[in-house]
Coordinates of N, CA and C in Angstrom, one line a residue:
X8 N 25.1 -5.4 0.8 CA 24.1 -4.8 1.6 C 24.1 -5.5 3.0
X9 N 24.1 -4.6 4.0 CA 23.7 -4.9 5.6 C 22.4 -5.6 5.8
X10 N 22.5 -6.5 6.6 CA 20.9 -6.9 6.8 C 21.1 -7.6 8.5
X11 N 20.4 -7.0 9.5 CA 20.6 -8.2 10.9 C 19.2 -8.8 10.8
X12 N 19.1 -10.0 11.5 CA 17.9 -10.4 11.5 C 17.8 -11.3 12.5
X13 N 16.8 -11.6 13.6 CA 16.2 -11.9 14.6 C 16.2 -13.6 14.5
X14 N 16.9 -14.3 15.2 CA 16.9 -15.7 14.9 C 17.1 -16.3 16.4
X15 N 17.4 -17.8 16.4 CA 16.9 -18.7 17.9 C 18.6 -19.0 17.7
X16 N 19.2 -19.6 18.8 CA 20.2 -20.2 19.1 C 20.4 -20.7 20.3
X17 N 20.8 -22.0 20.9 CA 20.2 -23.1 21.8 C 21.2 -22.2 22.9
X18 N 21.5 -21.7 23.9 CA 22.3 -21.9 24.9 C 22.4 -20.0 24.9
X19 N 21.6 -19.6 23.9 CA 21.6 -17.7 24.1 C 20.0 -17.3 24.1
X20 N 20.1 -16.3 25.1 CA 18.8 -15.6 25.4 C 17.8 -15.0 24.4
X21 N 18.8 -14.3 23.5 CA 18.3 -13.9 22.0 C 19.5 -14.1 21.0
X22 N 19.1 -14.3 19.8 CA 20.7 -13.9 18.7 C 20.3 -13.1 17.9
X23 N 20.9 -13.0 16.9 CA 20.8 -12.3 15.4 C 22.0 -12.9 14.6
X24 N 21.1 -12.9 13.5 CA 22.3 -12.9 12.1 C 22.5 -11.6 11.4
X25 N 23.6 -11.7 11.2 CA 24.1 -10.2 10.0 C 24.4 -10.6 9.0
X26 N 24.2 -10.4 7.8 CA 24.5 -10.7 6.6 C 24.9 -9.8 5.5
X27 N 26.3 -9.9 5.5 CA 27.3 -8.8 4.9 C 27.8 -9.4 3.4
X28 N 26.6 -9.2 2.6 CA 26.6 -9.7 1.2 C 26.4 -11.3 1.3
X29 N 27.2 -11.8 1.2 CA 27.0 -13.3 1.1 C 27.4 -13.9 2.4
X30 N 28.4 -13.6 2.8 CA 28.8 -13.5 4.8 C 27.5 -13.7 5.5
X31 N 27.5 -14.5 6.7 CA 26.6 -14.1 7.4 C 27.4 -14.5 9.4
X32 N 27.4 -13.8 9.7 CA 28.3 -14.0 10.9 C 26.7 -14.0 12.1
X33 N 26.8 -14.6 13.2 CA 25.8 -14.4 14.5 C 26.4 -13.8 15.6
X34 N 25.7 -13.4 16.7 CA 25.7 -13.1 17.7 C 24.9 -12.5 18.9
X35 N 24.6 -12.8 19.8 CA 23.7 -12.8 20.5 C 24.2 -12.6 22.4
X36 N 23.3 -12.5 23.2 CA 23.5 -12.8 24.5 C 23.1 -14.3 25.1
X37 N 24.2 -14.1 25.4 CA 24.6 -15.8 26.1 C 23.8 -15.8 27.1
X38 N 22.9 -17.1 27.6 CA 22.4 -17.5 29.1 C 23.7 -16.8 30.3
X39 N 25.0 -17.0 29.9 CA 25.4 -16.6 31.1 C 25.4 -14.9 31.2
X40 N 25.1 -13.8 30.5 CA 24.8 -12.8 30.4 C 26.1 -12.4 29.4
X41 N 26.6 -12.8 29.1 CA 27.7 -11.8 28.1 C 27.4 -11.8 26.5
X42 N 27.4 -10.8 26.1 CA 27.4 -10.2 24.8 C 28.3 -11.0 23.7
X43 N 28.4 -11.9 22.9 CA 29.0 -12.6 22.2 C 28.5 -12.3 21.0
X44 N 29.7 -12.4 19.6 CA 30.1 -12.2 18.4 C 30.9 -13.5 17.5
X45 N 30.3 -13.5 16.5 CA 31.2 -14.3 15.8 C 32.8 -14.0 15.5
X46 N 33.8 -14.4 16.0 CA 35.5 -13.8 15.6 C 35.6 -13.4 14.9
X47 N 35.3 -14.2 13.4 CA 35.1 -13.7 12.1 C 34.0 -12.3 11.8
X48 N 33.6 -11.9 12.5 CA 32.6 -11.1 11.9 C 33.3 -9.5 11.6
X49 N 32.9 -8.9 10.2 CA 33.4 -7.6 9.9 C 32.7 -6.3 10.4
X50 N 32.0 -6.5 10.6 CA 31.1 -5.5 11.6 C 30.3 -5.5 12.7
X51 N 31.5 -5.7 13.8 CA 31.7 -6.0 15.3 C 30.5 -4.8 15.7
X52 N 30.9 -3.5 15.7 CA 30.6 -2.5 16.2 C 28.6 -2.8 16.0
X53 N 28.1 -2.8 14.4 CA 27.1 -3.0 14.3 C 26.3 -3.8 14.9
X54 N 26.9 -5.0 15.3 CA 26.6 -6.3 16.2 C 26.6 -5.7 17.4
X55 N 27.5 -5.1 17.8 CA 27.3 -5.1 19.2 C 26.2 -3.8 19.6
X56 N 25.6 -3.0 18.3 CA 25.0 -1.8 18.7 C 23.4 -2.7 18.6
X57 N 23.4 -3.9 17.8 CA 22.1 -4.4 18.0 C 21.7 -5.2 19.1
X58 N 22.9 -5.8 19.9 CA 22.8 -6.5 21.2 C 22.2 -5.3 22.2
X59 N 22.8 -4.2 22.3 CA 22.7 -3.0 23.3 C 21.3 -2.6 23.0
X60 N 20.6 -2.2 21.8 CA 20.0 -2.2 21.9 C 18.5 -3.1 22.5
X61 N 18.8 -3.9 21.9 CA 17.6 -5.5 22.6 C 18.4 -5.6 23.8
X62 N 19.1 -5.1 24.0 CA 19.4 -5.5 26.1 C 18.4 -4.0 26.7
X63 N 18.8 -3.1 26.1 CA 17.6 -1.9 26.8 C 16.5 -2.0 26.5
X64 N 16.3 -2.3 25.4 CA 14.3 -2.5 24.9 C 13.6 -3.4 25.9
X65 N 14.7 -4.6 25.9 CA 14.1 -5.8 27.0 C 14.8 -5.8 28.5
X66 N 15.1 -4.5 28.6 CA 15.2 -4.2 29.9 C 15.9 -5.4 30.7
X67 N 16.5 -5.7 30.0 CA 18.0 -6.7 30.5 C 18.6 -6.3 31.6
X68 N 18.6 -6.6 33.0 CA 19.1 -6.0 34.4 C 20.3 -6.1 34.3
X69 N 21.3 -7.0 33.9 CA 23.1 -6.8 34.0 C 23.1 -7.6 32.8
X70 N 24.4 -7.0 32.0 CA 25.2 -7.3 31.1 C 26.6 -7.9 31.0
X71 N 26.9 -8.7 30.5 CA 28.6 -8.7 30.6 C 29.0 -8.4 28.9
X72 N 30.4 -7.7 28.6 CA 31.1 -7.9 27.5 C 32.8 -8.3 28.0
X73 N 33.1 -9.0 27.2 CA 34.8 -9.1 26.8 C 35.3 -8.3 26.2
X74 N 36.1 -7.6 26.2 CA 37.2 -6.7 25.2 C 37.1 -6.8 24.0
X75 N 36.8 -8.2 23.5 CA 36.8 -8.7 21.8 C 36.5 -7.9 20.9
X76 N 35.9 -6.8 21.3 CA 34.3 -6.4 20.4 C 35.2 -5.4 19.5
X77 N 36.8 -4.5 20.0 CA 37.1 -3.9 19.5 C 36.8 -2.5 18.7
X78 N 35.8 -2.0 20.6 CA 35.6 -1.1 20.3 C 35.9 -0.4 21.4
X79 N 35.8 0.8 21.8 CA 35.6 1.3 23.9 C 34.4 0.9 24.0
X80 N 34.2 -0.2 24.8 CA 33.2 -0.4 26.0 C 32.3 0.3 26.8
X81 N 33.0 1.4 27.3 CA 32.7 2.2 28.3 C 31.5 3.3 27.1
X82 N 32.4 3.5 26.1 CA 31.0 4.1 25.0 C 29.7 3.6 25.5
X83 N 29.4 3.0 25.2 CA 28.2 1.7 25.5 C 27.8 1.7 26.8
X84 N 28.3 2.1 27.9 CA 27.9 2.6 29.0 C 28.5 1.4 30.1
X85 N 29.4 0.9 29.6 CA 30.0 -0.5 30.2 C 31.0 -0.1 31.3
X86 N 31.5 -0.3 32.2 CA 32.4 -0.3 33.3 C 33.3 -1.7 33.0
X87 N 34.7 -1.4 33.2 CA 36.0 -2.6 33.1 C 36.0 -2.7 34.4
X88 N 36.0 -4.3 34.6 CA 36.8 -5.1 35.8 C 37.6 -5.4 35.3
X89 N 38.8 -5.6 35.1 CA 39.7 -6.1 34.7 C 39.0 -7.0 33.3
X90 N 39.5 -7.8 33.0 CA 39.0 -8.4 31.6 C 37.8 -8.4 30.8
X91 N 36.8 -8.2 32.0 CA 35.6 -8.3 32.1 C 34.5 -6.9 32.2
X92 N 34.3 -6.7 31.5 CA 32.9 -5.6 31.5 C 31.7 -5.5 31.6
X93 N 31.2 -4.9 32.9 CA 29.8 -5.0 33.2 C 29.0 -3.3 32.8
X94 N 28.0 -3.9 32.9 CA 27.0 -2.4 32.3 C 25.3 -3.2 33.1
X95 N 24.7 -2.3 33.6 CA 23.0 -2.7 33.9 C 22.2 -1.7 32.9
X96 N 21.4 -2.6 33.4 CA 20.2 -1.7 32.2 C 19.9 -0.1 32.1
X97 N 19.6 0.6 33.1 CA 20.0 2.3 33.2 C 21.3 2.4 32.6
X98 N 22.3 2.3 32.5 CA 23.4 2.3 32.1 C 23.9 2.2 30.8
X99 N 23.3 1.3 29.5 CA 23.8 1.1 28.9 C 23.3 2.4 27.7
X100 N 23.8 2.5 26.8 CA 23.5 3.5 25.5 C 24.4 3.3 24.9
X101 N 23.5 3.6 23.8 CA 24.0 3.9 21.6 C 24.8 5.0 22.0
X102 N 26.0 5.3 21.6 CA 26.5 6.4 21.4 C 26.5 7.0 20.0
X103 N 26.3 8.6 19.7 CA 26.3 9.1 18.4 C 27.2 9.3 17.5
X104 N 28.8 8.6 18.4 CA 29.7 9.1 17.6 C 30.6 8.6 16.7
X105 N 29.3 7.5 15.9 CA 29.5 6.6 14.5 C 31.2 6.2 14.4
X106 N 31.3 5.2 15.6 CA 33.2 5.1 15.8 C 34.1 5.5 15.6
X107 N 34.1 6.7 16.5 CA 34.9 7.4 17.2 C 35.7 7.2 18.6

């Protein structure tokens, strides 16, 4: 069973834990604005749909993500600079199309 849950971590703005049976992988938005994930974690996509969300609820003005996430970016409403992906708060959205 899936479970994310709302937790503190020293040097990120907000985190969460996921816990994928016995697994529990984190990730959160970093002080420096980017979207981070545990490497190990099996459900990138889920993680990164709970960051997006708590970046629009709390009306987060700019975002960053890295490619890592292994998903399209641009879904998410993100724009590539080269390595680097930005998205602002108008901008960002859940997409419906359950990874596709």
């Amino acid at each position: 069973m899936l479970s994310v849950l709302s937790s503190k971590k020293e040097g990120f703005r907000f985190y969460f834990i996921l816990r994928d049976g016995e697994r529990s992988f984190g990730g959160g938005l970093a002080e420096n604005g980017f979207l981070v994930s545990d490497g190990a974690c099996t459900q990138k996509e889920l993680m990164l749909r709970t960051l997006v969300n708590k970046c629009m609820n709390d009306f987060v003005p700019e975002v960053f993500a890295r490619g890592e996430w292994g998903v399209d970016l641009t879904r998410f409403g993100f724009e590539g600079e080269g390595e680097i992906f930005r998205s602002s708060w108008e901008k960002l959205r859940l997409p419906h199309d359950c990874g596709n």
